[in-house]
XYZ file of C-alpha atoms in Angstrom:
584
model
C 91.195 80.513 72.456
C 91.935 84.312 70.541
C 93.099 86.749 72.309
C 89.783 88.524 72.957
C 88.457 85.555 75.019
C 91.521 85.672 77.284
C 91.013 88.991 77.805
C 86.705 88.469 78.773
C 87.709 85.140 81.014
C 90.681 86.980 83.130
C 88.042 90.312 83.180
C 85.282 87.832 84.569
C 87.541 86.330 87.236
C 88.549 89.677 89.063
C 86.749 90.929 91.933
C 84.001 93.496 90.671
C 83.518 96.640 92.728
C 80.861 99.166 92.047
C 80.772 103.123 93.402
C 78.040 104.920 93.450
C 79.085 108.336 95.174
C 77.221 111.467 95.966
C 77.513 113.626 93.412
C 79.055 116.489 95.147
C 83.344 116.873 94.666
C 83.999 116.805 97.874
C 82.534 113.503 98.203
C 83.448 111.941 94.758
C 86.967 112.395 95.268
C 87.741 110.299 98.443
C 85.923 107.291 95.967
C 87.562 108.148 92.871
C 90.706 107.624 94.586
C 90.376 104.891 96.645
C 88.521 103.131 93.374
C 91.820 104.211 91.417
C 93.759 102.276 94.211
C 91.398 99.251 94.092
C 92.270 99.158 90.039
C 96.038 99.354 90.551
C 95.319 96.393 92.418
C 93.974 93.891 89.466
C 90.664 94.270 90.886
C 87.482 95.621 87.771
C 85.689 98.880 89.327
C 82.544 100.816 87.918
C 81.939 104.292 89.286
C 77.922 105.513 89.035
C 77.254 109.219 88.722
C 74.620 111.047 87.216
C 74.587 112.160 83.446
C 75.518 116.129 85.005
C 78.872 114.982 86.706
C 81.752 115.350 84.281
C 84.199 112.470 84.340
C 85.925 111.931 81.182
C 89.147 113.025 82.176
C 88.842 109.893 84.401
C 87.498 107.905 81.580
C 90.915 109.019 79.744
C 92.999 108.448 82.133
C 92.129 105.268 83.768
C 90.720 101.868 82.973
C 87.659 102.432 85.636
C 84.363 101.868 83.975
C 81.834 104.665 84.250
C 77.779 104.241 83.953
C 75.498 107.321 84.089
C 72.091 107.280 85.511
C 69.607 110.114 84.575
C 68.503 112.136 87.705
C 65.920 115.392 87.369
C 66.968 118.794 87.781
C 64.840 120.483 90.706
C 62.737 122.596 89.515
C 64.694 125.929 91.407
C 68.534 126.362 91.565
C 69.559 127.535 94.619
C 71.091 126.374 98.000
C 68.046 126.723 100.128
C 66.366 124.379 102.629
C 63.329 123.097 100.372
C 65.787 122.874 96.835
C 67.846 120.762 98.881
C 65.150 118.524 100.021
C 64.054 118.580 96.731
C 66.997 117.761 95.375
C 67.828 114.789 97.568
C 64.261 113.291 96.590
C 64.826 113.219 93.087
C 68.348 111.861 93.311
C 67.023 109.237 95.543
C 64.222 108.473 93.292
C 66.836 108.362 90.038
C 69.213 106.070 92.047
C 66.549 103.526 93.169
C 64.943 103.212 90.043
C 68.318 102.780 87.322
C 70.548 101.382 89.841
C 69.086 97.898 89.747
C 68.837 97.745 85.721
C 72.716 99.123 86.037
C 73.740 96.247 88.585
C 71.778 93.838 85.987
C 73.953 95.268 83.060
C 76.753 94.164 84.331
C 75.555 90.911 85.318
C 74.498 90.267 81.602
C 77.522 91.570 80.300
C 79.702 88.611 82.124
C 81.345 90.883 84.954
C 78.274 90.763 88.125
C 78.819 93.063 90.567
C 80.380 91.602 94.091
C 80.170 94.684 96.127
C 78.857 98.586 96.088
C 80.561 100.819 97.993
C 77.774 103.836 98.387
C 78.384 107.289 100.244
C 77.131 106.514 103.706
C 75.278 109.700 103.013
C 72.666 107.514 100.967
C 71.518 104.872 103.261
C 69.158 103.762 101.047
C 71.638 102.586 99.048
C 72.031 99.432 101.177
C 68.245 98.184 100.602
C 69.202 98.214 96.923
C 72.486 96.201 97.418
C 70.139 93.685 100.069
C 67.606 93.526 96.984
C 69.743 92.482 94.333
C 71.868 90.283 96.828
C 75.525 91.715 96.767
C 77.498 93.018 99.589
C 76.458 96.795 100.533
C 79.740 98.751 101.944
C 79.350 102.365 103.485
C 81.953 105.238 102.466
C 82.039 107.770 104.866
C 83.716 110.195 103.125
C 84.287 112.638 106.102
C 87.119 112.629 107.829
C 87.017 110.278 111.474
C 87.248 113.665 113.643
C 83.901 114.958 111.391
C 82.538 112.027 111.525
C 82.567 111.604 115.601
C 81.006 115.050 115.755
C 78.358 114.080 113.639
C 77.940 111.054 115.514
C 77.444 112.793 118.969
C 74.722 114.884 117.465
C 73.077 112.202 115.861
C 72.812 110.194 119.547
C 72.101 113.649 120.771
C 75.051 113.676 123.238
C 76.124 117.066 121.601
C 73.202 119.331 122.335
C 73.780 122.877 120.129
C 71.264 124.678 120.781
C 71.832 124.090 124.672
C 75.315 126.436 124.412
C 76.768 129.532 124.683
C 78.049 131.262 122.035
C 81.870 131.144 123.499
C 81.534 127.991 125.066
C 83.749 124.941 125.015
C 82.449 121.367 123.483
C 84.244 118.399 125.181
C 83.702 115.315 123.484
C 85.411 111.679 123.340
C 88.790 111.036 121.684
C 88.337 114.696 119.998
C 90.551 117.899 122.211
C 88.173 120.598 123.395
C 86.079 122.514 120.556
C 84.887 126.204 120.407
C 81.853 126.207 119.008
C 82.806 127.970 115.365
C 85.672 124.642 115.729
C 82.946 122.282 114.869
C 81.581 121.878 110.846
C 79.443 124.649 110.160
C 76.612 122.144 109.439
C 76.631 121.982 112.949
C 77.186 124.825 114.443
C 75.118 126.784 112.291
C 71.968 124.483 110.919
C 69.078 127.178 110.748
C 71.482 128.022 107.735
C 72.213 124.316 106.478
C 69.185 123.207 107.393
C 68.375 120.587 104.556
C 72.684 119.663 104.395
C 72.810 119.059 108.030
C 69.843 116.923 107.981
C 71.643 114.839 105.280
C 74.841 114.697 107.447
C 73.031 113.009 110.247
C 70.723 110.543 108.121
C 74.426 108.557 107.018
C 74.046 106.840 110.827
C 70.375 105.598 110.078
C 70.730 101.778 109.539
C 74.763 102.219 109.199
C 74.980 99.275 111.350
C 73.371 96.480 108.686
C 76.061 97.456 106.552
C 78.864 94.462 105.441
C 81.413 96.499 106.101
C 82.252 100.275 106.692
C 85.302 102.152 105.573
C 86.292 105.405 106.970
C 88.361 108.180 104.910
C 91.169 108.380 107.460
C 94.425 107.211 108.525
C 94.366 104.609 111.758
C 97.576 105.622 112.666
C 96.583 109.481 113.001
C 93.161 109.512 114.425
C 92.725 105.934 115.638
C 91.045 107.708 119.220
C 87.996 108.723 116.829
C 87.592 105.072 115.275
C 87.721 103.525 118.611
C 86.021 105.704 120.693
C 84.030 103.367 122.513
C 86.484 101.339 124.027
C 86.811 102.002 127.536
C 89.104 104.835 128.867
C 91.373 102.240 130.794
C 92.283 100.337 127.877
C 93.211 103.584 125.908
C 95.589 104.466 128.927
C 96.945 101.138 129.531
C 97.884 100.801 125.110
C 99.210 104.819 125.515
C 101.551 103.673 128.648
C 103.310 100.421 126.426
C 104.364 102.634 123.543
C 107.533 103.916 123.491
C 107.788 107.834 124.292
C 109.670 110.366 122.401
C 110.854 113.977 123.364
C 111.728 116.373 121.010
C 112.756 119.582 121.723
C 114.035 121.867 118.683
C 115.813 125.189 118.596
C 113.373 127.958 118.697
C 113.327 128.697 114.345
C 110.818 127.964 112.296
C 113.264 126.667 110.020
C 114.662 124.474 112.600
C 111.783 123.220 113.981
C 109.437 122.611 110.689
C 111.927 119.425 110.233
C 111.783 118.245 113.781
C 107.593 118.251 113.876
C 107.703 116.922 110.320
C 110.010 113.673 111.630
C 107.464 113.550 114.941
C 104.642 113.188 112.912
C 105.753 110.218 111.071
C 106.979 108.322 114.085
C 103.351 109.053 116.028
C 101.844 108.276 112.678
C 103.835 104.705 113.587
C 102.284 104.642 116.900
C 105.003 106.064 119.280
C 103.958 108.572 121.735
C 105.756 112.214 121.219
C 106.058 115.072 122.963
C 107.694 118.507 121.762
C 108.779 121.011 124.338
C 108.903 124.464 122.712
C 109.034 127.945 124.308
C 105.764 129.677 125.286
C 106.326 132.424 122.751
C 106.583 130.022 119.663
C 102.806 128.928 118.283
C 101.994 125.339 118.204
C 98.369 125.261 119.276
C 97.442 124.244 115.505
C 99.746 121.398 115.842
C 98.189 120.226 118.828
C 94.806 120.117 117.630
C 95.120 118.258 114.528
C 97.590 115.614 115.422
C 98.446 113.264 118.277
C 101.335 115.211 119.908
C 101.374 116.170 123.239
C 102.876 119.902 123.026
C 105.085 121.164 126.541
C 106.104 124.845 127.028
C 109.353 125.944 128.840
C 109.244 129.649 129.966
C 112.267 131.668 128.815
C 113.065 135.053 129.708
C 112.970 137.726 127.189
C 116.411 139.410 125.983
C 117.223 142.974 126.843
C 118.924 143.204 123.388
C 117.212 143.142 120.093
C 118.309 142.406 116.611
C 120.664 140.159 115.108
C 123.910 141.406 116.277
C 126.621 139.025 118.089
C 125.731 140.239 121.463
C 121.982 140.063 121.089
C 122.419 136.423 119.847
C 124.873 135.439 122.768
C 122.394 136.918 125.204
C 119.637 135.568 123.620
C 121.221 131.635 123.605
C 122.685 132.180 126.899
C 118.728 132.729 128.263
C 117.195 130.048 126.281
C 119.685 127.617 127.731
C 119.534 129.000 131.396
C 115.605 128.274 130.780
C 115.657 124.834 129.174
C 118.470 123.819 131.892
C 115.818 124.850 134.309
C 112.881 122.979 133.210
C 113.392 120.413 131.011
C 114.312 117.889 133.993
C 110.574 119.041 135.359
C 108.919 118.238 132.471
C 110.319 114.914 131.908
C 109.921 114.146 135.376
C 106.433 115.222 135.214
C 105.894 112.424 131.765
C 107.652 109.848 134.094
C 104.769 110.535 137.216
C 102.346 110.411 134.580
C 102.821 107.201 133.476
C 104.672 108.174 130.172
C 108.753 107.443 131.114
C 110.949 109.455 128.245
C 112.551 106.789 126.424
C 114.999 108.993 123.478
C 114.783 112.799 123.948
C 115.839 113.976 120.269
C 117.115 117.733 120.179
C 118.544 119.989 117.668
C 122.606 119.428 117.374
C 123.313 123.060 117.783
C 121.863 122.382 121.367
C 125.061 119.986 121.866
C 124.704 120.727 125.563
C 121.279 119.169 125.917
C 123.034 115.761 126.038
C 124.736 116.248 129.505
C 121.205 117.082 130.299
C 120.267 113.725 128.974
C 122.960 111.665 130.384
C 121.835 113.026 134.091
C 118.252 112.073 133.927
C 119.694 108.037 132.415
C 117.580 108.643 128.998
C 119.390 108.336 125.423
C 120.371 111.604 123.945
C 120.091 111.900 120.181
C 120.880 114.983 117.889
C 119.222 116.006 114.861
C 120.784 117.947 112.377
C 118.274 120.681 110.625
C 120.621 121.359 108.674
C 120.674 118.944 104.846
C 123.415 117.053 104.778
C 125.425 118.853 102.280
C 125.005 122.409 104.746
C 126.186 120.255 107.514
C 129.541 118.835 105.540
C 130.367 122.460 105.144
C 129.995 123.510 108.604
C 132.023 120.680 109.659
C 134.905 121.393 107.538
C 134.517 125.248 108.896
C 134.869 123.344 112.400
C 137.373 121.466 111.460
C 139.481 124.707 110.321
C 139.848 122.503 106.721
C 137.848 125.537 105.438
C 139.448 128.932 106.437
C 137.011 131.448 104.301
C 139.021 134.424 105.682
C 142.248 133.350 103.222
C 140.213 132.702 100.642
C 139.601 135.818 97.844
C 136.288 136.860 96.657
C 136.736 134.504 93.412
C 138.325 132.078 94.795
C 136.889 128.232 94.390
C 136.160 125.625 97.099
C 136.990 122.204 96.651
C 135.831 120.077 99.767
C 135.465 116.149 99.682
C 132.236 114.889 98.145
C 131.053 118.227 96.989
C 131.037 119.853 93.605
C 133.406 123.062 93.202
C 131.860 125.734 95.122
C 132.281 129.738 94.683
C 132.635 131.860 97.716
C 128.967 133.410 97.404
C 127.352 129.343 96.865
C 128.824 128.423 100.815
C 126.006 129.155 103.161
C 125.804 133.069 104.497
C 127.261 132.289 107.237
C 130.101 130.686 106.373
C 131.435 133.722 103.491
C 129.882 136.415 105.401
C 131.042 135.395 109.287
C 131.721 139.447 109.598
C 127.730 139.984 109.561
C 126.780 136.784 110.778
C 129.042 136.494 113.585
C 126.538 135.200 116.551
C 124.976 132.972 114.185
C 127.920 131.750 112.887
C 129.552 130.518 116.119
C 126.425 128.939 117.116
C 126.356 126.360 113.654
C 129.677 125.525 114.230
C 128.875 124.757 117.973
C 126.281 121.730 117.202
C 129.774 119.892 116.359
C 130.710 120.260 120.215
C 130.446 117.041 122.010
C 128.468 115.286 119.387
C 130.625 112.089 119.925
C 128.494 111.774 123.210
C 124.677 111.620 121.490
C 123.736 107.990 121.251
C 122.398 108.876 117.693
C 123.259 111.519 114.731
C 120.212 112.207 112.897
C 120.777 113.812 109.231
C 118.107 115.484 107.666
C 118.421 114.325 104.164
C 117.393 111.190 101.869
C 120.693 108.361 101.829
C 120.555 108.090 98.323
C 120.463 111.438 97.212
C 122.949 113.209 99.063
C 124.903 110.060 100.497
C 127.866 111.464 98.821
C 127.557 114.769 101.189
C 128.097 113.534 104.464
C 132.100 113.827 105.559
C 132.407 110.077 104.509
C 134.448 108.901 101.380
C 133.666 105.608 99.318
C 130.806 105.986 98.256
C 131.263 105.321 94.719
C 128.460 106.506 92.384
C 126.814 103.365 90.486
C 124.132 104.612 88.394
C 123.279 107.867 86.747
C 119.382 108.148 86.144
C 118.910 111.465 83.414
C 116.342 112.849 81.866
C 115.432 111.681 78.842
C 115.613 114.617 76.840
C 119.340 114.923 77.664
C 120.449 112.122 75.506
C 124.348 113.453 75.630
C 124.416 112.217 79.239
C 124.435 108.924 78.453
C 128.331 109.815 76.892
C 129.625 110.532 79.962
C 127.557 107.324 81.942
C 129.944 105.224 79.363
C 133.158 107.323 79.779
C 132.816 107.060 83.742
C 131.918 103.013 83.236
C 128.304 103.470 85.377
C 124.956 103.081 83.936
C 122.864 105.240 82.398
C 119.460 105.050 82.772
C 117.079 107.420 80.870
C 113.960 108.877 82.606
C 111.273 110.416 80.450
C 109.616 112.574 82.412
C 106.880 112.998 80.229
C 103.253 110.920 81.058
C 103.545 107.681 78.659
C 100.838 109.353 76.128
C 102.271 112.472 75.721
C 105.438 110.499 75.177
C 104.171 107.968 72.504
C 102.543 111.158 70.582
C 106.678 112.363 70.768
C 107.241 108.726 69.450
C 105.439 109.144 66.752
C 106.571 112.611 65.292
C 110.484 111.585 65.978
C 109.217 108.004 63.731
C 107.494 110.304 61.395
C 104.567 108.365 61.610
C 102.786 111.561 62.627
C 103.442 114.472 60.471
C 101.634 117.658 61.143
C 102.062 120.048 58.848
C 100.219 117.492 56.335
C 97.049 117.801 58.241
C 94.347 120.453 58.616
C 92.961 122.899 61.566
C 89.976 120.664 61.860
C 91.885 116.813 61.715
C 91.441 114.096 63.469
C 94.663 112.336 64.267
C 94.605 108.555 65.257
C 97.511 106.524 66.922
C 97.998 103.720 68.435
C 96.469 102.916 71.782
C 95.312 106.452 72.145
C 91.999 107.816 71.521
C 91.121 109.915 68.459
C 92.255 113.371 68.970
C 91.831 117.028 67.693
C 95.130 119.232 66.318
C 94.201 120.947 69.775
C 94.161 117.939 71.850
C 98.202 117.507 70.698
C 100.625 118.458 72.433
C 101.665 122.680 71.935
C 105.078 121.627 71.110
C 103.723 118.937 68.226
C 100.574 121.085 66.532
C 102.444 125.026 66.772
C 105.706 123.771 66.145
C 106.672 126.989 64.591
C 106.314 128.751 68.144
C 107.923 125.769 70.208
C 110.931 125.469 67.522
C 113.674 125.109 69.871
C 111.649 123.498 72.646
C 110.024 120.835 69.902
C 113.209 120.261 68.833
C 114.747 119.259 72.301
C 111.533 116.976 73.412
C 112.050 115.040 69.919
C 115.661 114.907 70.267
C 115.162 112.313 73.993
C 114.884 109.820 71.293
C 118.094 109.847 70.033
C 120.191 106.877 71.325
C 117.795 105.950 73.789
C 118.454 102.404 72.787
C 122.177 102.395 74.111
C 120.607 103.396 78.010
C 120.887 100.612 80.212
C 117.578 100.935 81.141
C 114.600 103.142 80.476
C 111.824 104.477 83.071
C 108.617 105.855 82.139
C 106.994 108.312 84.258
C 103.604 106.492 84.587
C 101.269 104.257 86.138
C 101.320 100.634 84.247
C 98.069 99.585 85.405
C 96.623 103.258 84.304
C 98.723 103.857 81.161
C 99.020 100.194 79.843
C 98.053 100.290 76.743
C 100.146 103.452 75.139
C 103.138 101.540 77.226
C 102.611 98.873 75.007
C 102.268 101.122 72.010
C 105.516 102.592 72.769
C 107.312 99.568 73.301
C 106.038 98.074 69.741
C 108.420 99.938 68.203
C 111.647 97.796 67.149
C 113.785 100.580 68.440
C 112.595 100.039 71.719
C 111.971 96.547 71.725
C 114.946 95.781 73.820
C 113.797 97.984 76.609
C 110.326 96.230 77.054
């Protein structure tokens, strides 16, 4: 059997999903990239659009299948009512008549469709799929919160018309709305008239659907997708989950990485709570995720500004506060049914833990600070770092950190003169740490592993860009390996293949050329590269792209910077090459 028939019988074996979205961006995209996800998968998609929709970059850059289907233009271009209607007639009528003969196409061709996913906004779509007996899925495309709304007013629980202009719209699983909170399709239909009619018509018949997939993440809005379980069972699931306090210090800069880490542990199902002052703004954070949000009332300072005594007074009060009410507030989680299991606060709050240890929950700190801020602090702490004897060109050499100048330490540790309230208050996070249960770093292990205060850590490989070919030298001198990364997306990197091979030479070709290599399809002078077809602009720059390709057969290993399933085929180009057949 060639090749070629290999190819057609493992093609004809896969799964074969069909999209057919609504031909507005906002609803193709959701589809484009779950269908991308489908294909990284093995699994053969086609995406249906009309002949108006441009999709060739996705053609390009993807092995997705796209089919066209000729819909009329109405007869008016504009947003009202009756063009809408218009509008949604024809595409209707389009759809229904070349979506069979499309489905049939395929059939004919050796790869029958299985399933099409259609936007739930085209319920006819299903009667098709019934009609030419595959599986019909529903896409809604909105997100779950969107989609309950819509929901409500399509069973007419949510009335609009029956409120108030500054009135409050409670509904399941969703917090409490104003009324400009809800989509403007339904807040405001005399305007969206024709849309909002289109919104509601995805529910008609929704339920003789296969299957129905909703454009959200369980994890984040699974109240909305299960909204009509009973209220009990919701509690009862809430109450077994372990419960998480955080409380950060009052900086945006300290607490963006706190409510960053709490949304990826209630994105894993944990219950969190964050107990911030009632001057700091987290009502947005409240109403678009899962976390319960607790205030703590702290009196104001007398003294304002930055200076020593303002920023003594000013911790002194926030601590006299939090001392105060913090017990209350868990206290009040434990009556409710939700018990505190780990409260997490910010180290420089090192006396939160006796706080901790009181109330018999586990005390953890989390360091704001990265890793490699925090190993300098420590050392100031320490007194291994004594800035003061140190002159103003002086070097730093501290363990696990590249040589520092004065002015590259943190502000506060060169400049303790201006900084002095802050400065003291870094170094106090390091004050009774040894009690916490837990040190959390904020930083990724394997980039800065080398930064915490821990030797040993020997380095083991050195991953480079590609188009610095001389560090590969010192990989070998240092006895790690090197591994080059080319940065560049596989095609624009075989096009630099071929140039440094010579196999593409531009200066023998015209303005108007058509240049042809492997795996890639034709292209224009224009479509190059600006480094490959102006060369005489780019000269330095062309020169150093070219240049990655000099020894790249001594790396240990080389990593492209692209998708296999997506790029395959100028992968393979690449690799063709007998210089870089030992990297394949």
């Amino acid at each position: 059997m060639s090749t070629r028939d290999n190819e057609e019988t493992i093609a004809a074996s896969k799964p074969h999903i069909m999209f057919v979205s609504y031909p507005l961006q906002g609803h193709m995209n959701p589809m484009i990239q779950f269908s991308k996800r489908l294909v990284s998968k093995g699994i053969k998609v086609t995406i249906v659009t009309t002949t108006n929709i441009e999709t060739s970059s996705l053609a390009k850059t993807t092995s997705i299948n796209i089919e066209h289907i000729t819909v009329a233009e109405p007869s008016v271009k504009d947003d009202t009512p009756d063009v809408i209607n218009e509008f949604l007639v024809l595409y209707e009528i389009g759809m229904t008549r070349s979506l069979p003969e499309v489905i049939e196409k395929q059939k004919t061709n050796g790869c029958p469709v299985n399933i099409l996913i259609y936007d739930a906004l085209m319920p006819w779509a299903l009667d098709i799929c019934h009609k030419q007996g595959i599986q019909g899925v529903a896409f809604c495309t909105h997100s779950s919160a969107v989609f309950a709304i819509y929901s409500n007013v399509y069973l007419r629980t949510l009335d609009i018309d029956s409120l108030g202009q500054f009135s409050t719209v409670e509904l399941p699983a969703l917090p409490p709305l104003g009324i400009k909170d809800l989509p403007s399709l339904v807040y405001d239909i005399g305007t969206y008239k024709g849309l909002s009619r289109l919104a509601v018509s995805q529910f008609q018949g929704i339920e003789k659907a296969d299957c129905v997939l909703f454009n959200t993440f369980d994890e984040l809005e699974h109240e909305k997708g299960n909204r009509m379980s009973k209220s009990d069972n919701q509690e009862t699931m809430v109450a077994t989950k372990p419960h998480i306090m955080f409380i950060p210090y009052p900086l945006q800069g300290h607490m963006n990485p706190m409510i960053q880490f709490s949304k990826r542990l209630a994105s894993r199902g944990l219950k969190v709570t964050i107990v911030t002052t009632t001057n700091i703004q987290t009502s947005s954070l409240a109403k678009t995720t899962c976390i319960n949000t607790e205030h703590i009332s702290v009196d104001e300072p007398s003294l304002k500004g930055d200076t020593p005594d303002a920023i003594d007074e000013s911790v002194a009060l926030y601590k006299a506060g939090v001392t105060r009410d913090l017990p209350q507030l868990i206290e009040k989680q434990k009556t409710n049914g939700f018990p505190v299991k780990v409260l997490i606060y910010d180290a420089m709050m090192s006396w939160i833990v006796d706080i901790c240890h009181n109330l018999g929950i586990r005390g953890v700190a989390l360091c704001s600070h990265s890793s490699a801020v925090f190993a300098i602090y420590y050392d100031v702490y320490l007194g291994t770092l004594d800035v003061d004897s140190l002159g103003e060109l002086s070097t730093v050499k501290l363990p696990s950190l590249p040589v520092l100048k004065i002015k590259e330490l943190p502000s506060h540790v060169y400049d303790v003169g201006a900084y002095e309230g802050v400065s003291r208050l870094f170094t106090s996070q390091f004050l009774g740490m040894d009690k916490a249960e837990c040190v959390i770093f904020n930083t990724f292990d394997k980039l800065e592993r080398e930064q915490p205060p821990i030797n040993g850590c020997p380095v083991n490989i050195l991953i480079y860009d590609a188009i610095m070919p001389w560090a590969l030298d010192i990989c070998h001198k240092q006895d790690i390996q090197g591994v080059a990364f080319c940065t560049h997306s596989s095609a624009v990197f075989a096009i630099y293949s071929n140039v440094y091979l010579r196999t593409l030479d531009i200066d023998s070709l015209g303005q108007f050329s058509t240049v042809e290599l492997p795996a890639l399809p034709p292209l224009g002078i224009k479509d190059l590269p600006s480094l490959v077809y102006d060369i005489g602009t780019y000269e330095g720059l062309s020169t150093l792209v070219v240049s990655q390709f000099q020894g790249i057969e001594k790396a240990d290993c080389v990593l492209f910077n692209t998708f296999d399933e997506l790029e395959h085929e100028n992968m393979r180009s690449v690799t063709s090459h007998s210089q870089y057949q030992k990297k394949k």
